PDB file of C-alpha atoms and ligand atoms in Angstrom:
ATOM      1  CA  MET A  24       0.063  -0.018  -0.008  1.00 34.00           C
ATOM      2  CA  SER A  25       1.666   3.242  -1.186  1.00 35.00           C
ATOM      3  CA  VAL A  26       1.704   6.404   1.007  1.00 34.00           C
ATOM      4  CA  ASN A  27       1.360   9.919  -0.100  1.00 40.00           C
ATOM      5  CA  ARG A  28       4.603  11.280  -1.859  1.00 42.00           C
ATOM      6  CA  ILE A  29       4.703  14.962  -2.300  1.00 47.00           C
ATOM      7  CA  VAL A  30       7.986  16.538  -3.478  1.00 39.00           C
ATOM      8  CA  GLY A  31       9.313  18.400  -0.637  1.00 39.00           C
ATOM      9  CA  ALA A  32       6.818  17.163   1.857  1.00 45.00           C
ATOM     10  CA  SER A  33       8.259  16.183   5.327  1.00 45.00           C
ATOM     11  CA  SER A  34       8.785  12.509   5.438  1.00 48.00           C
ATOM     12  CA  ASP A  35       8.162  12.755   9.073  1.00 54.00           C
ATOM     13  CA  THR A  36       4.903  11.008   9.552  1.00 52.00           C
ATOM     14  CA  ALA A  37       5.408  10.850  13.445  1.00 59.00           C
ATOM     15  CA  THR A  38       3.656  14.234  14.087  1.00 88.00           C
ATOM     16  CA  LYS A  39       1.113  13.791  11.343  1.00 97.00           C
ATOM     17  CA  ILE A  40      -2.462  13.007  11.980  1.00 98.00           C
ATOM     18  CA  PRO A  41      -3.326   9.667  10.089  1.00 98.00           C
ATOM     19  CA  VAL A  42      -6.668  10.431   8.074  1.00 98.00           C
ATOM     20  CA  ILE A  43      -8.590   8.771   5.133  1.00 98.00           C
ATOM     21  CA  ILE A  44     -10.634  11.344   3.203  1.00 98.00           C
ATOM     22  CA  ASP A  45     -14.056  10.227   1.724  1.00 99.00           C
ATOM     23  CA  CYS A  46     -15.083  12.723  -1.072  1.00 98.00           C
ATOM     24  CA  ASP A  47     -17.239  13.304  -3.901  1.00 98.00           C
ATOM     25  CA  PRO A  48     -15.080  15.534  -6.178  1.00 98.00           C
ATOM     26  CA  GLY A  49     -16.527  18.155  -6.579  1.00 96.00           C
ATOM     27  CA  HIS A  50     -14.685  21.448  -6.678  1.00 98.00           C
ATOM     28  CA  ASP A  51     -14.448  22.076  -2.942  1.00 98.00           C
ATOM     29  CA  ASP A  52     -13.500  18.432  -2.478  1.00 98.00           C
ATOM     30  CA  ALA A  53     -10.678  19.004  -4.947  1.00 98.00           C
ATOM     31  CA  ILE A  54      -9.403  21.988  -3.101  1.00 98.00           C
ATOM     32  CA  ALA A  55      -9.872  20.135   0.179  1.00 98.00           C
ATOM     33  CA  LEU A  56      -7.466  17.350  -1.181  1.00 98.00           C
ATOM     34  CA  MET A  57      -4.963  20.154  -1.962  1.00 98.00           C
ATOM     35  CA  LEU A  58      -5.115  21.359   1.653  1.00 98.00           C
ATOM     36  CA  ALA A  59      -4.762  17.910   2.995  1.00 98.00           C
ATOM     37  CA  PHE A  60      -1.641  17.195   1.005  1.00 98.00           C
ATOM     38  CA  GLY A  61      -0.045  20.516   1.271  1.00 98.00           C
ATOM     39  CA  CYS A  62      -0.551  21.522   4.897  1.00 98.00           C
ATOM     40  CA  GLY A  63       2.137  19.052   6.119  1.00 97.00           C
ATOM     41  CA  ARG A  64       0.190  18.131   9.143  1.00 98.00           C
ATOM     42  CA  LEU A  65      -1.778  14.963   7.873  1.00 98.00           C
ATOM     43  CA  ASP A  66      -0.733  11.615   6.898  1.00 98.00           C
ATOM     44  CA  VAL A  67      -3.185  10.815   4.129  1.00 98.00           C
ATOM     45  CA  LEU A  68      -3.395   7.030   4.190  1.00 98.00           C
ATOM     46  CA  GLY A  69      -5.899   6.951   1.300  1.00 97.00           C
ATOM     47  CA  VAL A  70      -8.846   8.453  -0.563  1.00 97.00           C
ATOM     48  CA  THR A  71     -12.248   6.915  -1.000  1.00 98.00           C
ATOM     49  CA  THR A  72     -14.814   8.219  -3.337  1.00 98.00           C
ATOM     50  CA  VAL A  73     -18.667   8.294  -3.253  1.00 98.00           C
ATOM     51  CA  ALA A  74     -21.433   9.526  -5.668  1.00 98.00           C
ATOM     52  CA  GLY A  75     -22.786  12.838  -4.508  1.00 98.00           C
ATOM     53  CA  ASN A  76     -21.812  16.027  -6.518  1.00 98.00           C
ATOM     54  CA  THR A  77     -21.573  13.721  -9.613  1.00 98.00           C
ATOM     55  CA  VAL A  78     -22.000  10.077 -10.380  1.00 97.00           C
ATOM     56  CA  GLY A  79     -19.742   7.525  -8.875  1.00 97.00           C
ATOM     57  CA  GLU A  80     -17.563   7.040 -11.986  1.00 94.00           C
ATOM     58  CA  ASN A  81     -16.901  10.766 -12.324  1.00 95.00           C
ATOM     59  CA  ALA A  82     -16.211  11.219  -8.565  1.00 96.00           C
ATOM     60  CA  TYR A  83     -13.634   8.436  -8.677  1.00 96.00           C
ATOM     61  CA  ARG A  84     -11.910   9.675 -11.972  1.00 94.00           C
ATOM     62  CA  ASN A  85     -11.909  13.213 -10.572  1.00 96.00           C
ATOM     63  CA  ALA A  86     -10.193  12.128  -7.402  1.00 96.00           C
ATOM     64  CA  LEU A  87      -7.511  10.285  -9.459  1.00 95.00           C
ATOM     65  CA  ALA A  88      -7.105  13.503 -11.628  1.00 94.00           C
ATOM     66  CA  VAL A  89      -6.667  15.757  -8.618  1.00 95.00           C
ATOM     67  CA  LEU A  90      -4.263  13.506  -6.913  1.00 95.00           C
ATOM     68  CA  SER A  91      -2.304  13.088 -10.243  1.00 92.00           C
ATOM     69  CA  LEU A  92      -2.127  16.859 -10.788  1.00 92.00           C
ATOM     70  CA  ILE A  93      -0.769  17.420  -7.248  1.00 93.00           C
ATOM     71  CA  GLY A  94       1.629  14.426  -7.214  1.00 93.00           C
ATOM     72  CA  ALA A  95       0.038  12.549  -4.397  1.00 94.00           C
ATOM     73  CA  ASP A  96       0.687   8.939  -4.569  1.00 92.00           C
ATOM     74  CA  VAL A  97      -1.959   7.302  -2.307  1.00 94.00           C
ATOM     75  CA  PRO A  98      -4.544   4.432  -2.650  1.00 95.00           C
ATOM     76  CA  VAL A  99      -7.828   5.580  -4.112  1.00 96.00           C
ATOM     77  CA  ALA A 100     -10.866   3.331  -3.770  1.00 97.00           C
ATOM     78  CA  ARG A 101     -14.285   3.717  -5.423  1.00 97.00           C
ATOM     79  CA  GLY A 102     -17.349   3.542  -3.204  1.00 98.00           C
ATOM     80  CA  ALA A 103     -21.082   3.746  -3.485  1.00 98.00           C
ATOM     81  CA  ASP A 104     -22.658   4.926  -6.552  1.00 98.00           C
ATOM     82  CA  ALA A 105     -26.016   5.525  -4.954  1.00 98.00           C
ATOM     83  CA  PRO A 106     -27.360   6.309  -1.473  1.00 98.00           C
ATOM     84  CA  ILE A 107     -28.544   3.571   0.772  1.00 98.00           C
ATOM     85  CA  LEU A 108     -32.278   4.061  -0.018  1.00 97.00           C
ATOM     86  CA  ARG A 109     -32.840   6.934  -2.204  1.00 96.00           C
ATOM     87  CA  PRO A 110     -32.091   7.688  -5.897  1.00 97.00           C
ATOM     88  CA  LEU A 111     -28.938   9.508  -6.587  1.00 97.00           C
ATOM     89  CA  TYR A 112     -29.286  13.387  -6.356  1.00 96.00           C
ATOM     90  CA  THR A 113     -26.439  15.161  -7.763  1.00 96.00           C
ATOM     91  CA  SER A 114     -25.576  18.916  -7.896  1.00 93.00           C
ATOM     92  CA  ARG A 115     -24.704  19.079 -11.606  1.00 92.00           C
ATOM     93  CA  ASP A 116     -25.857  22.951 -11.455  1.00 91.00           C
ATOM     94  CA  VAL A 117     -22.869  23.620  -9.117  1.00 93.00           C
ATOM     95  CA  HIS A 118     -20.110  21.208 -10.205  1.00 94.00           C
ATOM     96  CA  GLY A 119     -20.934  20.683 -14.048  1.00 94.00           C
ATOM     97  CA  GLU A 120     -21.538  17.574 -16.040  1.00 93.00           C
ATOM     98  CA  SER A 121     -18.130  16.093 -15.299  1.00 94.00           C
ATOM     99  CA  GLY A 122     -18.472  17.071 -11.507  1.00 95.00           C
ATOM    100  CA  LEU A 123     -15.219  18.952 -11.858  1.00 95.00           C
ATOM    101  CA  ASP A 124     -15.778  21.168 -14.906  1.00 93.00           C
ATOM    102  CA  GLY A 125     -12.847  23.502 -15.291  1.00 86.00           C
ATOM    103  CA  LEU A 126     -10.234  20.824 -14.521  1.00 85.00           C
ATOM    104  CA  PRO A 127      -8.074  19.422 -17.300  1.00 75.00           C
ATOM    105  CA  VAL A 128      -8.390  15.597 -16.682  1.00 73.00           C
ATOM    106  CA  PRO A 129      -4.871  13.838 -17.298  1.00 71.00           C
ATOM    107  CA  PRO A 130      -5.262  10.753 -19.410  1.00 69.00           C
ATOM    108  CA  GLY A 131      -4.832   7.032 -18.564  1.00 65.00           C
ATOM    109  CA  LEU A 132      -5.469   7.162 -14.742  1.00 72.00           C
ATOM    110  CA  LYS A 133      -5.758   3.983 -12.795  1.00 71.00           C
ATOM    111  CA  GLY A 134      -6.838   3.470  -9.259  1.00 70.00           C
ATOM    112  CA  GLY A 135      -6.519   0.464  -6.923  1.00 70.00           C
ATOM    113  CA  GLY A 136      -8.561  -2.854  -6.983  1.00 84.00           C
ATOM    114  CA  LEU A 137     -10.310  -2.510  -3.560  1.00 94.00           C
ATOM    115  CA  THR A 138     -13.763  -0.898  -2.871  1.00 97.00           C
ATOM    116  CA  ALA A 139     -13.906   2.067  -0.534  1.00 98.00           C
ATOM    117  CA  VAL A 140     -15.492  -0.083   2.190  1.00 98.00           C
ATOM    118  CA  GLU A 141     -12.909  -2.779   1.818  1.00 98.00           C
ATOM    119  CA  PHE A 142     -10.170  -0.194   1.845  1.00 97.00           C
ATOM    120  CA  LEU A 143     -11.532   1.535   4.849  1.00 98.00           C
ATOM    121  CA  SER A 144     -12.071  -1.626   6.885  1.00 98.00           C
ATOM    122  CA  GLU A 145      -8.836  -3.172   5.970  1.00 98.00           C
ATOM    123  CA  THR A 146      -6.705   0.065   6.796  1.00 98.00           C
ATOM    124  CA  LEU A 147      -8.477   0.588  10.006  1.00 98.00           C
ATOM    125  CA  ARG A 148      -8.078  -3.054  11.237  1.00 98.00           C
ATOM    126  CA  SER A 149      -4.471  -3.150  10.307  1.00 98.00           C
ATOM    127  CA  SER A 150      -3.522   0.219  11.794  1.00 98.00           C
ATOM    128  CA  VAL A 151      -1.668   0.502  15.068  1.00 97.00           C
ATOM    129  CA  THR A 152      -3.041   4.003  15.754  1.00 97.00           C
ATOM    130  CA  LYS A 153      -6.431   5.397  15.548  1.00 98.00           C
ATOM    131  CA  ILE A 154      -7.455   7.124  12.326  1.00 98.00           C
ATOM    132  CA  THR A 155      -9.498  10.118  11.610  1.00 98.00           C
ATOM    133  CA  LEU A 156     -12.105   9.751   8.946  1.00 99.00           C
ATOM    134  CA  VAL A 157     -12.931  12.876   6.858  1.00 99.00           C
ATOM    135  CA  PRO A 158     -16.008  12.534   4.866  1.00 99.00           C
ATOM    136  CA  THR A 159     -16.819  15.541   2.473  1.00 99.00           C
ATOM    137  CA  GLY A 160     -19.700  14.061   0.495  1.00 98.00           C
ATOM    138  CA  PRO A 161     -22.664  11.972   1.352  1.00 98.00           C
ATOM    139  CA  LEU A 162     -22.105   9.646   4.125  1.00 99.00           C
ATOM    140  CA  THR A 163     -22.895   6.409   2.314  1.00 98.00           C
ATOM    141  CA  ASN A 164     -19.599   4.793   2.363  1.00 98.00           C
ATOM    142  CA  ILE A 165     -19.181   5.476   6.040  1.00 99.00           C
ATOM    143  CA  ALA A 166     -22.591   4.227   6.955  1.00 98.00           C
ATOM    144  CA  ILE A 167     -22.115   0.825   5.096  1.00 98.00           C
ATOM    145  CA  LEU A 168     -18.647   0.544   6.841  1.00 98.00           C
ATOM    146  CA  PHE A 169     -20.193   0.758  10.197  1.00 98.00           C
ATOM    147  CA  LEU A 170     -23.105  -1.681   9.357  1.00 98.00           C
ATOM    148  CA  ALA A 171     -20.735  -4.126   7.655  1.00 98.00           C
ATOM    149  CA  PHE A 172     -17.773  -3.897  10.115  1.00 98.00           C
ATOM    150  CA  PRO A 173     -18.831  -2.523  13.377  1.00 98.00           C
ATOM    151  CA  ASP A 174     -15.760  -3.598  15.096  1.00 98.00           C
ATOM    152  CA  VAL A 175     -13.672  -0.945  13.240  1.00 98.00           C
ATOM    153  CA  LYS A 176     -15.328   1.882  15.030  1.00 98.00           C
ATOM    154  CA  GLU A 177     -12.784   1.374  17.953  1.00 98.00           C
ATOM    155  CA  LYS A 178     -10.009   2.238  15.550  1.00 98.00           C
ATOM    156  CA  ILE A 179     -11.531   5.558  14.660  1.00 98.00           C
ATOM    157  CA  GLU A 180     -10.183   8.603  16.411  1.00 98.00           C
ATOM    158  CA  ARG A 181     -13.033  10.782  15.254  1.00 98.00           C
ATOM    159  CA  VAL A 182     -15.150  11.662  12.233  1.00 99.00           C
ATOM    160  CA  VAL A 183     -14.793  15.264  10.987  1.00 99.00           C
ATOM    161  CA  LEU A 184     -17.330  15.640   8.395  1.00 99.00           C
ATOM    162  CA  MET A 185     -18.549  18.431   6.068  1.00 99.00           C
ATOM    163  CA  GLY A 186     -22.301  18.369   6.268  1.00 98.00           C
ATOM    164  CA  GLY A 187     -25.348  19.510   7.906  1.00 99.00           C
ATOM    165  CA  VAL A 188     -26.541  22.879   9.274  1.00 98.00           C
ATOM    166  CA  ALA A 189     -28.297  24.244  12.325  1.00 98.00           C
ATOM    167  CA  GLY A 190     -29.638  27.177  10.289  1.00 98.00           C
ATOM    168  CA  GLN A 191     -30.688  27.368   6.638  1.00 98.00           C
ATOM    169  CA  GLY A 192     -29.957  24.539   4.124  1.00 98.00           C
ATOM    170  CA  ASN A 193     -28.461  24.828   0.794  1.00 98.00           C
ATOM    171  CA  VAL A 194     -30.629  22.222  -1.064  1.00 97.00           C
ATOM    172  CA  THR A 195     -33.859  22.976   0.646  1.00 98.00           C
ATOM    173  CA  PRO A 196     -34.471  25.485   3.446  1.00 98.00           C
ATOM    174  CA  SER A 197     -34.011  22.731   5.835  1.00 98.00           C
ATOM    175  CA  ALA A 198     -31.226  20.510   4.534  1.00 98.00           C
ATOM    176  CA  GLU A 199     -27.490  20.717   3.403  1.00 98.00           C
ATOM    177  CA  PHE A 200     -26.457  18.651   0.305  1.00 98.00           C
ATOM    178  CA  ASN A 201     -24.354  15.888   1.859  1.00 98.00           C
ATOM    179  CA  ILE A 202     -27.005  15.043   4.411  1.00 98.00           C
ATOM    180  CA  PHE A 203     -30.044  15.531   2.049  1.00 98.00           C
ATOM    181  CA  ALA A 204     -28.297  13.289  -0.511  1.00 98.00           C
ATOM    182  CA  ASP A 205     -28.320  10.164   1.890  1.00 98.00           C
ATOM    183  CA  PRO A 206     -30.075  11.014   5.202  1.00 98.00           C
ATOM    184  CA  GLU A 207     -30.515   7.336   6.082  1.00 98.00           C
ATOM    185  CA  ALA A 208     -26.685   6.987   5.983  1.00 98.00           C
ATOM    186  CA  ALA A 209     -26.235  10.245   7.942  1.00 99.00           C
ATOM    187  CA  ARG A 210     -28.574   8.693  10.675  1.00 98.00           C
ATOM    188  CA  ILE A 211     -26.455   5.675  10.906  1.00 98.00           C
ATOM    189  CA  VAL A 212     -23.278   7.716  11.337  1.00 98.00           C
ATOM    190  CA  PHE A 213     -24.549  10.166  13.874  1.00 98.00           C
ATOM    191  CA  HIS A 214     -26.066   7.331  15.886  1.00 98.00           C
ATOM    192  CA  SER A 215     -22.863   5.264  15.637  1.00 98.00           C
ATOM    193  CA  GLY A 216     -21.377   6.335  18.843  1.00 98.00           C
ATOM    194  CA  VAL A 217     -18.171   7.463  17.158  1.00 98.00           C
ATOM    195  CA  PRO A 218     -16.966  10.818  18.087  1.00 98.00           C
ATOM    196  CA  ILE A 219     -18.207  13.399  15.432  1.00 98.00           C
ATOM    197  CA  THR A 220     -17.228  16.877  14.444  1.00 98.00           C
ATOM    198  CA  MET A 221     -19.790  18.435  12.136  1.00 99.00           C
ATOM    199  CA  ILE A 222     -18.463  21.264   9.924  1.00 99.00           C
ATOM    200  CA  GLY A 223     -21.711  22.502   8.383  1.00 98.00           C
ATOM    201  CA  LEU A 224     -22.978  25.588   6.513  1.00 98.00           C
ATOM    202  CA  ASP A 225     -23.141  27.549   9.911  1.00 98.00           C
ATOM    203  CA  ALA A 226     -19.339  27.759   9.614  1.00 98.00           C
ATOM    204  CA  THR A 227     -18.545  27.179   5.856  1.00 98.00           C
ATOM    205  CA  HIS A 228     -20.882  30.105   4.780  1.00 98.00           C
ATOM    206  CA  LYS A 229     -18.810  32.281   6.981  1.00 98.00           C
ATOM    207  CA  ALA A 230     -15.504  31.311   5.230  1.00 97.00           C
ATOM    208  CA  LEU A 231     -16.122  32.601   1.893  1.00 98.00           C
ATOM    209  CA  VAL A 232     -13.339  33.058  -0.554  1.00 98.00           C
ATOM    210  CA  TYR A 233     -13.316  36.390  -2.550  1.00 98.00           C
ATOM    211  CA  PRO A 234     -12.451  36.990  -6.126  1.00 97.00           C
ATOM    212  CA  ASN A 235      -9.135  38.972  -5.074  1.00 98.00           C
ATOM    213  CA  GLU A 236      -8.086  35.881  -3.132  1.00 98.00           C
ATOM    214  CA  VAL A 237      -8.811  33.611  -6.090  1.00 98.00           C
ATOM    215  CA  GLU A 238      -6.451  35.873  -8.169  1.00 98.00           C
ATOM    216  CA  GLU A 239      -3.816  35.568  -5.356  1.00 98.00           C
ATOM    217  CA  MET A 240      -4.232  31.746  -5.654  1.00 97.00           C
ATOM    218  CA  ARG A 241      -3.762  31.940  -9.389  1.00 97.00           C
ATOM    219  CA  ARG A 242      -0.334  33.595  -8.886  1.00 97.00           C
ATOM    220  CA  ILE A 243       0.876  30.946  -6.483  1.00 95.00           C
ATOM    221  CA  GLY A 244       2.128  28.388  -9.148  1.00 91.00           C
ATOM    222  CA  ARG A 245       1.008  25.362 -11.023  1.00 93.00           C
ATOM    223  CA  VAL A 246      -1.243  24.034  -8.365  1.00 95.00           C
ATOM    224  CA  GLY A 247      -2.617  27.470  -7.428  1.00 97.00           C
ATOM    225  CA  ALA A 248      -3.525  28.097 -11.065  1.00 95.00           C
ATOM    226  CA  VAL A 249      -5.422  24.763 -11.191  1.00 95.00           C
ATOM    227  CA  ALA A 250      -7.160  25.670  -7.790  1.00 97.00           C
ATOM    228  CA  ALA A 251      -8.068  29.256  -9.440  1.00 97.00           C
ATOM    229  CA  GLY A 252      -9.404  27.447 -12.491  1.00 96.00           C
ATOM    230  CA  LEU A 253     -11.658  25.328 -10.285  1.00 96.00           C
ATOM    231  CA  MET A 254     -12.794  28.351  -8.402  1.00 97.00           C
ATOM    232  CA  ASP A 255     -13.622  30.316 -11.704  1.00 97.00           C
ATOM    233  CA  PHE A 256     -16.145  27.670 -12.418  1.00 96.00           C
ATOM    234  CA  TYR A 257     -17.266  26.881  -8.951  1.00 97.00           C
ATOM    235  CA  SER A 258     -18.016  30.551  -8.023  1.00 97.00           C
ATOM    236  CA  ARG A 259     -20.427  31.054 -10.879  1.00 96.00           C
ATOM    237  CA  ALA A 260     -23.083  29.090  -9.120  1.00 95.00           C
ATOM    238  CA  TYR A 261     -22.707  31.110  -5.858  1.00 97.00           C
ATOM    239  CA  LYS A 262     -22.420  34.358  -7.636  1.00 96.00           C
ATOM    240  CA  ALA A 263     -25.706  33.474  -9.296  1.00 96.00           C
ATOM    241  CA  ARG A 264     -27.065  32.959  -5.865  1.00 95.00           C
ATOM    242  CA  GLY A 265     -26.171  36.386  -4.788  1.00 96.00           C
ATOM    243  CA  PHE A 266     -22.985  35.322  -2.912  1.00 97.00           C
ATOM    244  CA  GLU A 267     -20.096  37.846  -2.909  1.00 96.00           C
ATOM    245  CA  GLY A 268     -17.528  35.085  -2.210  1.00 98.00           C
ATOM    246  CA  THR A 269     -17.502  31.259  -2.584  1.00 98.00           C
ATOM    247  CA  PRO A 270     -17.489  28.737   0.260  1.00 98.00           C
ATOM    248  CA  ILE A 271     -15.012  25.990   0.021  1.00 98.00           C
ATOM    249  CA  HIS A 272     -16.954  23.859   2.456  1.00 98.00           C
ATOM    250  CA  ASP A 273     -14.806  20.717   2.335  1.00 98.00           C
ATOM    251  CA  ALA A 274     -11.494  22.342   2.767  1.00 98.00           C
ATOM    252  CA  LEU A 275     -12.813  23.951   6.051  1.00 98.00           C
ATOM    253  CA  ALA A 276     -13.618  20.363   7.329  1.00 98.00           C
ATOM    254  CA  VAL A 277     -10.004  19.253   6.555  1.00 98.00           C
ATOM    255  CA  ALA A 278      -8.558  22.488   8.254  1.00 98.00           C
ATOM    256  CA  ALA A 279     -10.603  21.584  11.316  1.00 98.00           C
ATOM    257  CA  VAL A 280      -8.788  18.181  11.701  1.00 98.00           C
ATOM    258  CA  PHE A 281      -5.259  19.777  12.237  1.00 98.00           C
ATOM    259  CA  ASP A 282      -6.126  23.206  13.422  1.00 98.00           C
ATOM    260  CA  GLU A 283      -8.646  23.105  16.222  1.00 93.00           C
ATOM    261  CA  GLY A 284      -8.595  26.869  16.425  1.00 97.00           C
ATOM    262  CA  VAL A 285     -10.034  27.444  12.810  1.00 98.00           C
ATOM    263  CA  VAL A 286     -13.596  26.737  14.006  1.00 98.00           C
ATOM    264  CA  LYS A 287     -15.514  27.261  17.155  1.00 98.00           C
ATOM    265  CA  THR A 288     -17.488  24.213  18.112  1.00 98.00           C
ATOM    266  CA  GLN A 289     -20.311  23.561  20.506  1.00 98.00           C
ATOM    267  CA  TYR A 290     -21.291  20.151  21.836  1.00 97.00           C
ATOM    268  CA  ALA A 291     -24.767  19.201  20.783  1.00 98.00           C
ATOM    269  CA  ARG A 292     -27.383  16.438  20.055  1.00 98.00           C
ATOM    270  CA  VAL A 293     -27.766  16.057  16.297  1.00 98.00           C
ATOM    271  CA  ASP A 294     -30.645  13.947  14.795  1.00 98.00           C
ATOM    272  CA  ILE A 295     -31.370  13.291  11.175  1.00 98.00           C
ATOM    273  CA  GLU A 296     -34.896  13.718   9.789  1.00 98.00           C
ATOM    274  CA  THR A 297     -35.350  11.095   7.177  1.00 98.00           C
ATOM    275  CA  ARG A 298     -39.210  11.375   6.623  1.00 95.00           C
ATOM    276  CA  GLY A 299     -40.404  14.975   6.497  1.00 93.00           C
ATOM    277  CA  GLU A 300     -41.936  16.198   3.180  1.00 96.00           C
ATOM    278  CA  PHE A 301     -40.173  19.550   3.759  1.00 97.00           C
ATOM    279  CA  THR A 302     -37.508  18.499   6.262  1.00 98.00           C
ATOM    280  CA  ALA A 303     -35.770  15.330   4.967  1.00 98.00           C
ATOM    281  CA  GLY A 304     -32.120  15.536   5.335  1.00 98.00           C
ATOM    282  CA  ARG A 305     -32.326  18.186   8.226  1.00 98.00           C
ATOM    283  CA  THR A 306     -29.698  18.025  10.798  1.00 98.00           C
ATOM    284  CA  VAL A 307     -31.830  18.772  13.859  1.00 98.00           C
ATOM    285  CA  VAL A 308     -29.361  20.423  16.262  1.00 98.00           C
ATOM    286  CA  ASP A 309     -30.112  20.725  19.876  1.00 98.00           C
ATOM    287  CA  PHE A 310     -27.607  22.819  21.614  1.00 97.00           C
ATOM    288  CA  ARG A 311     -29.529  23.171  24.892  1.00 95.00           C
ATOM    289  CA  GLY A 312     -30.634  19.653  25.497  1.00 91.00           C
ATOM    290  CA  ALA A 313     -34.161  20.524  25.024  1.00 90.00           C
ATOM    291  CA  ALA A 314     -35.181  16.862  23.805  1.00 88.00           C
ATOM    292  CA  GLY A 315     -33.204  15.368  26.769  1.00 92.00           C
ATOM    293  CA  ARG A 316     -30.970  13.275  24.348  1.00 95.00           C
ATOM    294  CA  GLU A 317     -27.301  12.658  24.897  1.00 96.00           C
ATOM    295  CA  PRO A 318     -25.099  15.010  22.769  1.00 97.00           C
ATOM    296  CA  ASN A 319     -23.315  13.249  19.990  1.00 98.00           C
ATOM    297  CA  ALA A 320     -21.319  15.721  18.012  1.00 98.00           C
ATOM    298  CA  ARG A 321     -19.253  18.999  18.277  1.00 98.00           C
ATOM    299  CA  VAL A 322     -21.042  21.272  15.835  1.00 98.00           C
ATOM    300  CA  ALA A 323     -18.984  24.217  14.205  1.00 98.00           C
ATOM    301  CA  VAL A 324     -20.771  27.432  14.923  1.00 98.00           C
ATOM    302  CA  ASP A 325     -18.178  30.039  13.908  1.00 98.00           C
ATOM    303  CA  VAL A 326     -14.955  30.215  11.968  1.00 98.00           C
ATOM    304  CA  ASP A 327     -11.665  32.222  11.954  1.00 98.00           C
ATOM    305  CA  ARG A 328     -11.784  33.046   8.313  1.00 98.00           C
ATOM    306  CA  ASP A 329      -8.365  34.648   7.887  1.00 98.00           C
ATOM    307  CA  ARG A 330      -6.763  31.725   9.735  1.00 98.00           C
ATOM    308  CA  PHE A 331      -8.397  29.349   7.412  1.00 98.00           C
ATOM    309  CA  MET A 332      -7.293  31.416   4.237  1.00 98.00           C
ATOM    310  CA  HIS A 333      -3.641  31.423   5.506  1.00 98.00           C
ATOM    311  CA  LEU A 334      -3.737  27.662   6.184  1.00 98.00           C
ATOM    312  CA  LEU A 335      -5.271  27.119   2.569  1.00 98.00           C
ATOM    313  CA  MET A 336      -2.867  29.480   0.716  1.00 98.00           C
ATOM    314  CA  THR A 337       0.200  28.086   2.505  1.00 98.00           C
ATOM    315  CA  ALA A 338      -0.800  24.551   1.804  1.00 98.00           C
ATOM    316  CA  ILE A 339      -1.330  25.224  -2.027  1.00 98.00           C
ATOM    317  CA  SER A 340       2.038  27.014  -2.070  1.00 98.00           C
ATOM    318  CA  ALA A 341       3.791  23.933  -0.800  1.00 97.00           C
ATOM    319  CA  LEU A 342       2.480  21.536  -3.495  1.00 96.00           C
TER     320      LEU A 342
HETATM  321  O1  LIG B 424     -23.118  21.430   0.976  1.00 61.52           O
HETATM  322  C1  LIG B 424     -21.837  21.477   0.462  1.00 61.52           C
HETATM  323  C2  LIG B 424     -21.308  20.072   0.271  1.00 61.52           C
HETATM  324  O2  LIG B 424     -22.092  19.436  -0.715  1.00 61.52           O
HETATM  325  C3  LIG B 424     -19.902  20.073  -0.145  1.00 61.52           C
HETATM  326  O3  LIG B 424     -19.318  18.788   0.450  1.00 61.52           O
HETATM  327  C4  LIG B 424     -19.934  19.931  -1.574  1.00 61.52           C
HETATM  328  O4  LIG B 424     -18.802  19.337  -2.204  1.00 61.52           O
HETATM  329  C5  LIG B 424     -21.284  19.202  -1.817  1.00 61.52           C
HETATM  330  O5  LIG B 424     -20.810  17.691  -1.612  1.00 61.52           O
HETATM  331 CA1  LIG B 425     -18.116  17.409  -1.275  1.00 61.52          CA
END
C-alpha cells in the first residue's frame, strides 16, 4: 500500500495525523485534497470516493485526476454509486457535467482494486493507531462501513465531516446537500457512537473566498493556477445565488482536523430527519438539551476565516 509522496513534503509522519478522506469531487473536495496534502500536518493514508456532487464514476475519476495533478501517490478506492435507500441526487448545477468542470483531466489514470469499504475496513483493522475519517460528501460509504464492520469503530479517532446545518440549508431551506443526498446514511453515522465533529454551513458560509483571493491563488504557481481555475467555474453558481464570495466547504473540514482553532464548536445533540416532506435531510441540532437526548457531536458554529485562508494558501504554495 503506497503512501502519499509529495515532493518536498516532510517524510516525518510521526507528528502527522493519520486520516482517510472520503469525498465526492466536486470542486471544493478537490481543493480540500490540495489542503490535505499541502498542509504537512496530515498523513493521508488513502482517498475513497462516493457518488454525490456527481455520479460515482466521475467522482472516482476526478479524485484520481486531482491527486495526479498534485503528485499525491496514495491508494484511491471507489465507493457507493448511490445512496442507501434513495435515488442519486447530484449537484450538476454547481459542479458541472463532469463533477469537476474546469479541471483538465490527465489521461490514463488507474486506481486500486479495493472498494472503498474494503479499503476503509482493512486500513482501520491493520492500523496500530486510531485514524480520523474525513467525509466530505454523502455519508453512504461510512454508513455501510459501520453496518458491515462495526468492530472498526474502535479504530476511529473521530469523524470530521463536512455536512449539515443548524440554520438554513442549501438544497432545501432545511437541508444541506451531503445530508440531504443520503439522510439514512447520516442517521447511521450520527447514531454510531463514534466521536463526530460536524463542519456545516453555519461555519462554511462564514469562510467565503473572494475574487481577489482567487487571483492571489492563481499567482501561487502550477497548483494554485489549477485551484483558481476550479474556483472560476465553482464560483459561478454562488455568484448566481447572490454570494459575494465562494464557500470551500470541504476544505474547512480538512482544516478543522489539524487546526482546532480554525472553527468554534459547541457540543450538541444532532438527529437526522429522514421522513419530512419539507425537512428530509435536516440535521436537527439541539444545543440546549431540550429533547433530553445525549449530545453526539461537536458542531461548528463559527470560523476564523483569515486563519483558514492562511492555512489554505500556505498549503497550496507547498504543492
Ligand atoms: O453542501 C456542501 C457540500 O455538498 C460539499 O461537500 C460539496 O462538495 C457538496 O458535496
Ligand atoms: Ca463534497
